[in-house]
Structures are given as C-alpha cells and as structure tokens.
mmCIF file of C-alpha atoms in Angstrom:
data_model
loop_
_atom_site.group_PDB
_atom_site.id
_atom_site.type_symbol
_atom_site.label_atom_id
_atom_site.label_comp_id
_atom_site.label_asym_id
_atom_site.label_seq_id
_atom_site.Cartn_x
_atom_site.Cartn_y
_atom_site.Cartn_z
ATOM 1 C CA MET A 165 -5.191 -51.848 0.096
ATOM 2 C CA ILE A 166 -2.517 -48.978 0.525
ATOM 3 C CA ASN A 167 1.180 -48.789 0.050
ATOM 4 C CA GLN A 168 3.608 -48.943 2.682
ATOM 5 C CA ASP A 169 3.895 -44.807 2.424
ATOM 6 C CA ASP A 170 0.184 -43.971 2.451
ATOM 7 C CA ALA A 171 -0.235 -46.398 5.399
ATOM 8 C CA GLU A 172 2.548 -44.619 7.455
ATOM 9 C CA LYS A 173 0.910 -41.011 7.337
ATOM 10 C CA PHE A 174 -2.502 -42.246 9.317
ATOM 11 C CA GLN A 175 -3.185 -43.090 12.790
ATOM 12 C CA PRO A 176 -3.838 -45.500 14.491
ATOM 13 C CA PRO A 177 -0.302 -46.684 13.589
ATOM 14 C CA PHE A 178 -0.254 -50.274 11.820
ATOM 15 C CA THR A 179 0.716 -53.369 13.602
ATOM 16 C CA LYS A 180 2.387 -54.577 10.551
ATOM 17 C CA TYR A 181 3.105 -54.137 7.167
ATOM 18 C CA ASP A 182 2.942 -57.054 4.588
ATOM 19 C CA ILE A 183 4.975 -56.458 1.553
ATOM 20 C CA SER A 184 3.655 -59.541 -0.562
ATOM 21 C CA TRP A 185 -0.044 -58.772 0.064
ATOM 22 C CA LYS A 186 1.001 -54.659 -0.111
ATOM 23 C CA GLU A 187 -1.568 -54.299 3.234
ATOM 24 C CA ALA A 188 -1.029 -52.341 6.182
ATOM 25 C CA GLN A 189 -2.625 -55.101 9.434
ATOM 26 C CA TYR A 190 -3.652 -53.753 12.561
ATOM 27 C CA TYR A 191 -4.237 -55.976 15.339
ATOM 28 C CA ILE A 192 -8.055 -55.712 17.209
ATOM 29 C CA ASP A 193 -7.929 -55.702 20.651
ATOM 30 C CA PRO A 194 -11.314 -55.804 21.960
ATOM 31 C CA ASN A 195 -11.166 -54.064 25.005
ATOM 32 C CA LYS A 196 -9.532 -51.164 23.528
ATOM 33 C CA THR A 197 -10.022 -51.054 19.349
ATOM 34 C CA LYS A 198 -12.542 -48.801 18.201
ATOM 35 C CA THR A 199 -13.943 -49.339 14.411
ATOM 36 C CA LYS A 200 -14.441 -45.892 13.656
ATOM 37 C CA ASP A 201 -10.651 -44.538 14.660
ATOM 38 C CA PHE A 202 -9.798 -46.533 11.742
ATOM 39 C CA ILE A 203 -12.208 -44.448 9.133
ATOM 40 C CA PRO A 204 -9.515 -42.275 7.758
ATOM 41 C CA ILE A 205 -7.727 -45.181 6.771
ATOM 42 C CA PHE A 206 -10.505 -46.978 5.387
ATOM 43 C CA GLU A 207 -11.831 -43.796 3.388
ATOM 44 C CA HIS A 208 -8.333 -43.449 1.710
ATOM 45 C CA ALA A 209 -8.344 -47.087 0.493
ATOM 46 C CA TYR A 210 -11.578 -46.567 -0.788
ATOM 47 C CA GLN A 211 -10.602 -43.510 -2.606
ATOM 48 C CA LYS A 212 -7.623 -44.643 -3.591
ATOM 49 C CA MET A 213 -9.370 -47.998 -5.586
ATOM 50 C CA SER A 214 -12.328 -45.619 -7.004
ATOM 51 C CA GLY A 215 -9.736 -43.152 -8.704
ATOM 52 C CA ARG A 216 -11.162 -40.417 -6.578
ATOM 53 C CA MET B 18 -14.171 -53.778 -30.702
ATOM 54 C CA ALA B 19 -14.561 -50.994 -27.499
ATOM 55 C CA ASN B 20 -14.221 -47.506 -28.206
ATOM 56 C CA LEU B 21 -12.870 -45.991 -24.848
ATOM 57 C CA LEU B 22 -14.118 -41.706 -24.874
ATOM 58 C CA TRP B 23 -11.692 -40.039 -22.520
ATOM 59 C CA GLU B 24 -12.464 -36.600 -21.219
ATOM 60 C CA THR B 25 -9.325 -34.162 -20.626
ATOM 61 C CA PRO B 26 -9.331 -30.573 -20.179
ATOM 62 C CA GLN B 27 -7.746 -30.326 -23.888
ATOM 63 C CA GLY B 28 -11.080 -32.349 -25.206
ATOM 64 C CA THR B 29 -12.137 -35.580 -25.776
ATOM 65 C CA LYS B 30 -10.245 -38.524 -26.745
ATOM 66 C CA SER B 31 -11.384 -41.257 -28.876
ATOM 67 C CA LEU B 32 -9.584 -44.350 -28.351
ATOM 68 C CA LEU B 33 -9.946 -47.719 -29.443
ATOM 69 C CA VAL B 34 -8.544 -50.977 -27.743
ATOM 70 C CA THR B 35 -5.467 -52.060 -28.269
ATOM 71 C CA PRO B 36 -4.965 -55.805 -28.676
ATOM 72 C CA PHE B 37 -2.031 -57.536 -27.121
ATOM 73 C CA ALA B 38 0.350 -58.490 -29.849
ATOM 74 C CA THR B 39 1.716 -61.778 -28.180
ATOM 75 C CA GLU B 40 0.121 -64.117 -25.587
ATOM 76 C CA GLU B 41 3.688 -63.225 -23.913
ATOM 77 C CA ASP B 42 2.658 -59.570 -24.142
ATOM 78 C CA PHE B 43 -0.912 -60.523 -22.642
ATOM 79 C CA GLU B 44 0.623 -62.354 -19.904
ATOM 80 C CA LYS B 45 3.668 -59.361 -19.146
ATOM 81 C CA THR B 46 1.038 -56.700 -19.028
ATOM 82 C CA VAL B 47 -0.998 -58.449 -16.517
ATOM 83 C CA PHE B 48 1.541 -59.179 -14.554
ATOM 84 C CA ALA B 49 3.040 -55.538 -14.381
ATOM 85 C CA ALA B 50 -0.301 -54.069 -13.358
ATOM 86 C CA GLN B 51 -0.218 -55.913 -9.988
ATOM 87 C CA ASP B 52 -3.277 -55.078 -8.783
ATOM 88 C CA ILE B 53 -5.324 -57.711 -10.653
ATOM 89 C CA LEU B 54 -3.462 -60.454 -9.138
ATOM 90 C CA GLU B 55 -2.143 -58.691 -5.890
ATOM 91 C CA ASP B 56 -4.170 -61.337 -3.767
ATOM 92 C CA ILE B 57 -2.232 -64.261 -5.409
ATOM 93 C CA PHE B 58 1.700 -65.230 -4.144
ATOM 94 C CA PHE B 59 2.987 -67.443 -6.822
ATOM 95 C CA LEU B 60 4.277 -70.650 -6.214
ATOM 96 C CA LYS B 61 5.218 -71.523 -9.893
ATOM 97 C CA ARG B 62 5.156 -68.820 -12.991
ATOM 98 C CA GLN B 63 6.281 -70.394 -16.020
ATOM 99 C CA VAL B 64 4.795 -68.623 -18.402
ATOM 100 C CA ARG B 65 5.722 -69.783 -21.876
ATOM 101 C CA GLY B 66 6.113 -73.748 -22.496
ATOM 102 C CA GLY B 67 7.682 -76.502 -21.475
ATOM 103 C CA ASN B 68 4.329 -77.746 -19.607
ATOM 104 C CA LYS B 69 3.406 -80.963 -19.435
ATOM 105 C CA PRO B 70 -0.006 -82.332 -19.903
ATOM 106 C CA GLY B 71 -2.722 -81.604 -17.555
ATOM 107 C CA ILE B 72 0.062 -79.862 -15.107
ATOM 108 C CA PRO B 73 -0.669 -75.956 -15.228
ATOM 109 C CA ASP B 74 1.748 -73.069 -15.985
ATOM 110 C CA ILE B 75 0.278 -70.399 -13.290
ATOM 111 C CA VAL B 76 0.173 -71.814 -9.430
ATOM 112 C CA GLY B 77 -0.741 -69.953 -6.613
ATOM 113 C CA ILE B 78 -1.871 -69.369 -3.339
ATOM 114 C CA ASP B 79 -4.539 -66.677 -2.730
ATOM 115 C CA ASN B 80 -4.370 -65.107 1.021
ATOM 116 C CA ASP B 81 -7.219 -66.749 2.253
ATOM 117 C CA GLY B 82 -5.298 -70.148 1.458
ATOM 118 C CA ASN B 83 -6.639 -71.162 -1.534
ATOM 119 C CA VAL B 84 -4.526 -72.952 -4.254
ATOM 120 C CA CYS B 85 -4.877 -71.060 -7.596
ATOM 121 C CA ILE B 86 -4.738 -71.998 -11.390
ATOM 122 C CA VAL B 87 -3.629 -69.504 -13.212
ATOM 123 C CA GLU B 88 -4.527 -70.272 -16.901
ATOM 124 C CA MET B 89 -4.186 -67.131 -19.193
ATOM 125 C CA LYS B 90 -4.771 -67.016 -23.346
ATOM 126 C CA ASN B 91 -4.612 -63.999 -25.323
ATOM 127 C CA VAL B 92 -7.786 -64.961 -27.580
ATOM 128 C CA THR B 93 -11.266 -64.936 -27.199
ATOM 129 C CA VAL B 94 -11.931 -67.695 -24.249
ATOM 130 C CA ASP B 95 -15.082 -69.832 -24.430
ATOM 131 C CA SER B 96 -16.828 -72.724 -22.232
ATOM 132 C CA SER B 97 -14.280 -75.007 -24.443
ATOM 133 C CA ILE B 98 -11.351 -74.095 -22.166
ATOM 134 C CA ILE B 99 -13.226 -75.663 -18.837
ATOM 135 C CA PRO B 100 -12.251 -78.991 -19.636
ATOM 136 C CA GLN B 101 -8.503 -78.061 -19.965
ATOM 137 C CA VAL B 102 -8.674 -75.864 -16.159
ATOM 138 C CA LEU B 103 -10.647 -78.774 -14.314
ATOM 139 C CA GLN B 104 -7.693 -80.778 -15.755
ATOM 140 C CA TYR B 105 -5.071 -78.664 -13.959
ATOM 141 C CA ALA B 106 -7.846 -77.929 -10.775
ATOM 142 C CA PHE B 107 -7.961 -82.022 -10.616
ATOM 143 C CA TRP B 108 -4.308 -81.840 -10.692
ATOM 144 C CA ALA B 109 -3.921 -79.317 -7.862
ATOM 145 C CA GLU B 110 -6.651 -81.461 -5.993
ATOM 146 C CA THR B 111 -4.953 -84.683 -5.688
ATOM 147 C CA ASN B 112 -0.894 -83.450 -5.588
ATOM 148 C CA PRO B 113 -0.396 -81.820 -2.339
ATOM 149 C CA ASP B 114 2.906 -83.370 -2.600
ATOM 150 C CA SER B 115 3.908 -81.561 -5.630
ATOM 151 C CA ILE B 116 1.898 -78.384 -4.031
ATOM 152 C CA LYS B 117 4.048 -78.748 -1.044
ATOM 153 C CA SER B 118 7.318 -78.829 -2.961
ATOM 154 C CA LEU B 119 6.060 -75.650 -4.554
ATOM 155 C CA TRP B 120 5.543 -73.769 -1.592
ATOM 156 C CA PHE B 121 9.091 -75.318 -0.043
ATOM 157 C CA GLU B 122 10.558 -74.077 -3.148
ATOM 158 C CA CYS B 123 9.475 -70.801 -2.495
ATOM 159 C CA GLU B 124 12.456 -68.612 -0.965
ATOM 160 C CA LYS B 125 10.382 -65.520 -0.353
ATOM 161 C CA LYS B 126 7.210 -66.545 1.212
ATOM 162 C CA PRO B 127 4.480 -64.284 2.819
ATOM 163 C CA ASP B 128 4.084 -64.053 6.235
ATOM 164 C CA ASP B 129 1.100 -65.503 8.083
ATOM 165 C CA LEU B 130 -0.118 -67.213 5.030
ATOM 166 C CA PRO B 131 -2.938 -69.646 6.534
ATOM 167 C CA ILE B 132 -2.265 -72.237 3.936
ATOM 168 C CA SER B 133 -2.507 -76.109 5.037
ATOM 169 C CA CYS B 134 -0.791 -78.303 2.662
ATOM 170 C CA ASP B 135 -3.106 -81.013 3.277
ATOM 171 C CA ASP B 136 -6.744 -80.008 3.263
ATOM 172 C CA TYR B 137 -6.935 -76.633 1.270
ATOM 173 C CA GLU B 138 -9.222 -75.708 -1.707
ATOM 174 C CA VAL B 139 -8.631 -75.031 -5.353
ATOM 175 C CA ARG B 140 -9.587 -71.935 -7.101
ATOM 176 C CA ILE B 141 -9.402 -71.463 -11.262
ATOM 177 C CA ILE B 142 -8.660 -68.198 -12.672
ATOM 178 C CA VAL B 143 -9.211 -67.776 -16.236
ATOM 179 C CA ILE B 144 -7.472 -64.083 -17.881
ATOM 180 C CA ALA B 145 -8.684 -63.124 -21.544
ATOM 181 C CA PRO B 146 -9.147 -59.831 -23.630
ATOM 182 C CA ASP B 147 -12.604 -61.478 -24.458
ATOM 183 C CA ILE B 148 -14.570 -64.476 -22.446
ATOM 184 C CA LEU B 149 -18.071 -65.541 -24.216
ATOM 185 C CA ARG B 150 -20.472 -65.024 -21.638
ATOM 186 C CA SER B 151 -21.701 -67.974 -22.149
ATOM 187 C CA THR B 152 -18.900 -69.618 -19.914
ATOM 188 C CA LEU B 153 -20.240 -68.515 -17.195
ATOM 189 C CA ASP B 154 -23.146 -71.129 -17.901
ATOM 190 C CA ILE B 155 -20.714 -73.780 -17.764
ATOM 191 C CA VAL B 156 -18.719 -72.657 -14.582
ATOM 192 C CA ASP B 157 -21.912 -72.441 -12.454
ATOM 193 C CA ARG B 158 -22.452 -76.118 -12.341
ATOM 194 C CA ILE B 159 -18.676 -76.934 -11.256
ATOM 195 C CA THR B 160 -17.624 -77.306 -7.873
ATOM 196 C CA TYR B 161 -14.977 -75.088 -7.930
ATOM 197 C CA PRO B 162 -14.501 -71.511 -7.258
ATOM 198 C CA VAL B 163 -13.839 -70.134 -10.913
ATOM 199 C CA ASP B 164 -12.846 -66.591 -11.936
ATOM 200 C CA LEU B 165 -13.524 -65.435 -15.039
ATOM 201 C CA ILE B 166 -11.843 -61.974 -15.898
ATOM 202 C CA GLU B 167 -11.732 -59.724 -18.548
ATOM 203 C CA VAL B 168 -8.912 -57.620 -19.311
ATOM 204 C CA LYS B 169 -8.693 -54.860 -22.318
ATOM 205 C CA ARG B 170 -6.062 -52.686 -23.409
ATOM 206 C CA TRP B 171 -6.412 -48.851 -24.517
ATOM 207 C CA MET B 172 -3.727 -46.960 -25.191
ATOM 208 C CA ASP B 173 -3.240 -43.253 -25.912
ATOM 209 C CA GLY B 174 0.863 -42.520 -26.974
ATOM 210 C CA ASP B 175 2.881 -43.468 -23.722
ATOM 211 C CA ASN B 176 -0.221 -44.482 -21.646
ATOM 212 C CA GLU B 177 -1.699 -47.609 -21.601
ATOM 213 C CA LEU B 178 -5.567 -47.894 -20.020
ATOM 214 C CA LEU B 179 -6.317 -51.539 -18.639
ATOM 215 C CA LEU B 180 -9.918 -52.603 -17.935
ATOM 216 C CA VAL B 181 -10.464 -55.477 -15.878
ATOM 217 C CA ASN B 182 -13.931 -56.824 -16.009
ATOM 218 C CA LYS B 183 -14.718 -59.787 -13.239
ATOM 219 C CA LEU B 184 -17.641 -61.912 -15.436
ATOM 220 C CA GLU B 185 -20.921 -62.101 -12.732
ATOM 221 C CA GLN B 186 -23.704 -64.496 -13.573
ATOM 222 C CA GLU B 187 -26.700 -62.508 -13.371
ATOM 223 C CA LYS B 188 -28.846 -63.231 -10.150
ATOM 224 C CA LYS B 189 -31.213 -66.269 -10.861
ATOM 225 C CA ASN B 190 -31.774 -69.657 -8.852
ATOM 226 C CA LYS B 191 -29.057 -71.462 -9.405
ATOM 227 C CA ILE B 192 -28.609 -75.543 -9.883
ATOM 228 C CA ARG B 193 -26.427 -76.283 -7.087
ATOM 229 C CA PRO B 194 -24.533 -79.390 -7.265
ATOM 230 C CA VAL B 195 -24.983 -82.022 -3.602
ATOM 231 C CA LYS B 196 -21.854 -80.472 -2.803
ATOM 232 C CA GLY B 197 -20.281 -77.506 -3.442
ATOM 233 C CA ILE B 198 -18.257 -74.090 -2.904
ATOM 234 C CA ASP B 199 -18.145 -73.927 1.236
ATOM 235 C CA THR B 200 -20.227 -71.330 2.626
ATOM 236 C CA TYR B 201 -18.662 -68.989 5.113
ATOM 237 C CA ASP B 202 -21.050 -67.483 7.187
ATOM 238 C CA GLU B 203 -21.387 -66.806 11.056
ATOM 239 C CA GLU B 204 -22.117 -70.737 11.815
ATOM 240 C CA PHE B 205 -18.848 -71.402 10.138
ATOM 241 C CA TYR B 206 -16.706 -69.004 12.066
ATOM 242 C CA ARG B 207 -18.189 -70.025 15.579
ATOM 243 C CA LYS B 208 -17.621 -73.326 14.254
ATOM 244 C CA GLU B 209 -13.740 -73.188 12.993
ATOM 245 C CA TYR B 210 -12.685 -70.416 15.528
ATOM 246 C CA ASN B 211 -12.641 -69.286 19.454
ATOM 247 C CA LYS B 212 -16.161 -68.707 19.967
ATOM 248 C CA ASN B 213 -15.372 -65.460 21.746
ATOM 249 C CA SER B 214 -13.050 -64.558 18.989
ATOM 250 C CA ALA B 215 -15.899 -65.213 16.651
ATOM 251 C CA ASP B 216 -18.353 -62.915 17.809
ATOM 252 C CA GLU B 217 -15.714 -60.796 17.865
ATOM 253 C CA PHE B 218 -15.312 -60.650 14.594
ATOM 254 C CA LEU B 219 -18.447 -60.695 13.371
ATOM 255 C CA ARG B 220 -19.187 -57.523 15.528
ATOM 256 C CA TYR B 221 -16.416 -55.739 13.812
ATOM 257 C CA THR B 222 -17.257 -56.401 10.499
ATOM 258 C CA LYS B 223 -20.356 -55.087 11.264
ATOM 259 C CA GLU B 224 -19.077 -51.985 12.234
ATOM 260 C CA VAL B 225 -17.022 -51.534 9.424
ATOM 261 C CA GLU B 226 -20.569 -52.525 7.028
ATOM 262 C CA LYS B 227 -22.635 -49.880 8.687
ATOM 263 C CA ILE B 228 -19.676 -47.162 8.332
ATOM 264 C CA VAL B 229 -19.791 -48.128 4.402
ATOM 265 C CA LYS B 230 -23.070 -47.997 4.241
ATOM 266 C CA GLU B 231 -23.219 -44.308 6.177
ATOM 267 C CA LYS B 232 -20.422 -43.054 3.952
ATOM 268 C CA GLY B 233 -22.507 -44.259 0.731
ATOM 269 C CA TRP B 234 -19.128 -46.337 -0.547
ATOM 270 C CA ASN B 235 -20.062 -48.268 -3.173
ATOM 271 C CA LEU B 236 -18.274 -51.686 -1.927
ATOM 272 C CA GLU B 237 -19.592 -55.474 -1.725
ATOM 273 C CA LYS B 238 -19.118 -57.124 1.702
ATOM 274 C CA LYS B 239 -17.772 -61.178 1.400
ATOM 275 C CA TYR B 240 -16.600 -63.568 3.950
ATOM 276 C CA ASN B 241 -14.194 -66.220 2.927
ATOM 277 C CA LYS B 242 -12.659 -68.562 5.181
ATOM 278 C CA HIS B 243 -9.780 -66.505 6.405
ATOM 279 C CA TYR B 244 -11.328 -62.892 5.887
ATOM 280 C CA SER B 245 -14.047 -60.966 5.234
ATOM 281 C CA SER B 246 -13.653 -58.125 3.056
ATOM 282 C CA PHE B 247 -15.068 -55.095 1.332
ATOM 283 C CA LYS B 248 -14.779 -55.068 -2.516
ATOM 284 C CA ALA B 249 -14.527 -52.721 -5.019
ATOM 285 C CA GLY B 250 -15.063 -55.147 -7.925
ATOM 286 C CA PHE B 251 -12.418 -57.743 -8.026
ATOM 287 C CA PHE B 252 -10.157 -55.741 -5.821
ATOM 288 C CA ASN B 253 -10.144 -55.924 -1.871
ATOM 289 C CA VAL B 254 -10.273 -52.697 -0.362
ATOM 290 C CA PHE B 255 -10.043 -53.447 3.446
ATOM 291 C CA GLY B 256 -11.582 -55.754 5.785
ATOM 292 C CA VAL B 257 -10.973 -57.645 8.747
ATOM 293 C CA ARG B 258 -8.533 -60.949 8.892
ATOM 294 C CA TRP B 259 -8.084 -63.694 11.269
ATOM 295 C CA MET B 260 -4.479 -64.138 12.254
ATOM 296 C CA GLY B 261 -4.925 -67.872 14.116
ATOM 297 C CA SER B 262 -7.621 -69.062 15.801
ATOM 298 C CA LYS B 263 -8.121 -65.750 18.213
ATOM 299 C CA THR B 264 -6.686 -63.113 17.291
ATOM 300 C CA ILE B 265 -7.909 -60.548 14.473
ATOM 301 C CA THR B 266 -6.905 -57.456 12.443
ATOM 302 C CA PHE B 267 -7.951 -54.807 10.463
ATOM 303 C CA LEU B 268 -6.421 -54.947 7.055
ATOM 304 C CA SER B 269 -6.192 -52.069 4.759
#
C-alpha cells in the first residue's frame, strides 16, 4: 500500500485515501476504468514493498 | 542464533540477532512497525496485565471484517500456545455483544469496514521471535484461520532491522475437518454479490493478475471475503475490493 503523499503524485487520482488502512481507493466504473492506467501506481506499490 | 550479513559500500557488516529485552519491548516494537499489523484496526489493546482468564488482551478487526485475536509472546512458541488462543477465539465467537461493545466504544473507526457484528469470522494471530515449525501441524487441524508470524530484530547503532516471517505449511495433502475455513472463489462472489458486479470484480482481478505476470512481480493472488489481494509475503500490495454489493475499487 502507498502513503497519501505518494498517491497524490499519480494519475488517475484516488477517489479516497483511507488513513486507517493507509490505502488509496479508486472507484471502478466498468464502462470507463482501464486497468492498464493503474500500472504506474501498482508498480510504485510493488517497488516500495520489495525495497527496490 | 541468526546472523545478518549486510553488504554496504563500506564493506560487509555481520550483525547478530538482538533479542527483545522484555515482553513490553517486543510489543512496542511490533506496534511501532505499523506495516506488520497494517491490515488490523485495534478495538482493544490492553497490552500488559489486568486480563481475565480466557479473554484476549488484543482484539482487532481486519480489513476483511474478521475479528482478530492477537497474541504476542517474547519467547519461543510451540504448539502449547494453541489451547490458549483457541480459548480466546471461542470467547470472541461466543460473545458478539462484547465485540459489538468494543466496536461502539472506539472513537475513530475506519470508513467502509465490512464488519457484521452478528456474522463474523475469527482469525488468530500469534507473534513471537521464534515459533517451532511443529506448531503448524496443530494449526492445520483447527478450523480457525491462524497466522504464525516470527519477528526478529538486528541492531546496527541506531538502526533497527526487523525480519517478519509468516510461517507456511509445506504443500501436501491436508487432512481437513468437515467444516473448515470458508473458501472464497468465483462461485462465492457470484452468490454473495450482485452477479454483474461479481463478473466485473473477477475480470479486473484477472487483468491485474495478467499485469503481475507480465511484469514478473513476485506476488501471490489471494481471494478474501471482501477483496482480492496481491501479496508480497505477509503484506498486501494492491488489489480489488468490494464497497457494498455492487461497487468495486482498486486499492493500493
């Protein structure tokens, strides 16, 4: 999971940042939301967790 | 005793594992390293003393709506801990009113927590510096989900390095009880949630899984009651979550 400061640097913007769980949430609209748009966010979360 | 060899530009440092001085030191370290228990919201954290027999000191709710019993021991743990934590789990299961009271007493509750005070599962988490592997054999035969987590520490001056190791049973044909832990799969989501939304939830989860494979990321997909997650060891990295019965979100 990424912190709020990092989450604010990425597009698409998060719908909500949940401080308790320390996670950014992005509502999915199946007619619009494309998973590939989230690759940079996923990549950042993975790199943070894997220490890269 | 485990050694940590730390390669630095200045050379290799050999660090010896540094035991936690007291139970309190151990518990403080675990709570301070928030990532270890990041998916748990604590309802009760009476870490030291004053407890009644059979009632746990640390109770929480995880982000899948399970009631979590956390037992920390700053000693080597073996299977003899299981009867004690089972007692706690049984208390949590048979006292929904107490869980409800703890929940309502909390001032800052997280949003969107999918807990049902009348229908929840109980999860047991045991944390200790060392846990004998034979404990896994007992854990495998009880119906509550149990996480056995080792936390070890190395010190280098002011720097503190923590190793968090979730013990996993080696894969083999397990002897399973008749009624066990619920299975979360495609059938479950189609039954529990809006069918069209379930299809979308599964489609997005599979698309994320495809990206994970293409990128070569070392993550494990796990379906939970309220979300799918891609995990690096013990930790959730990202996933897809239900917000109600129709709405889904990416989480990261």
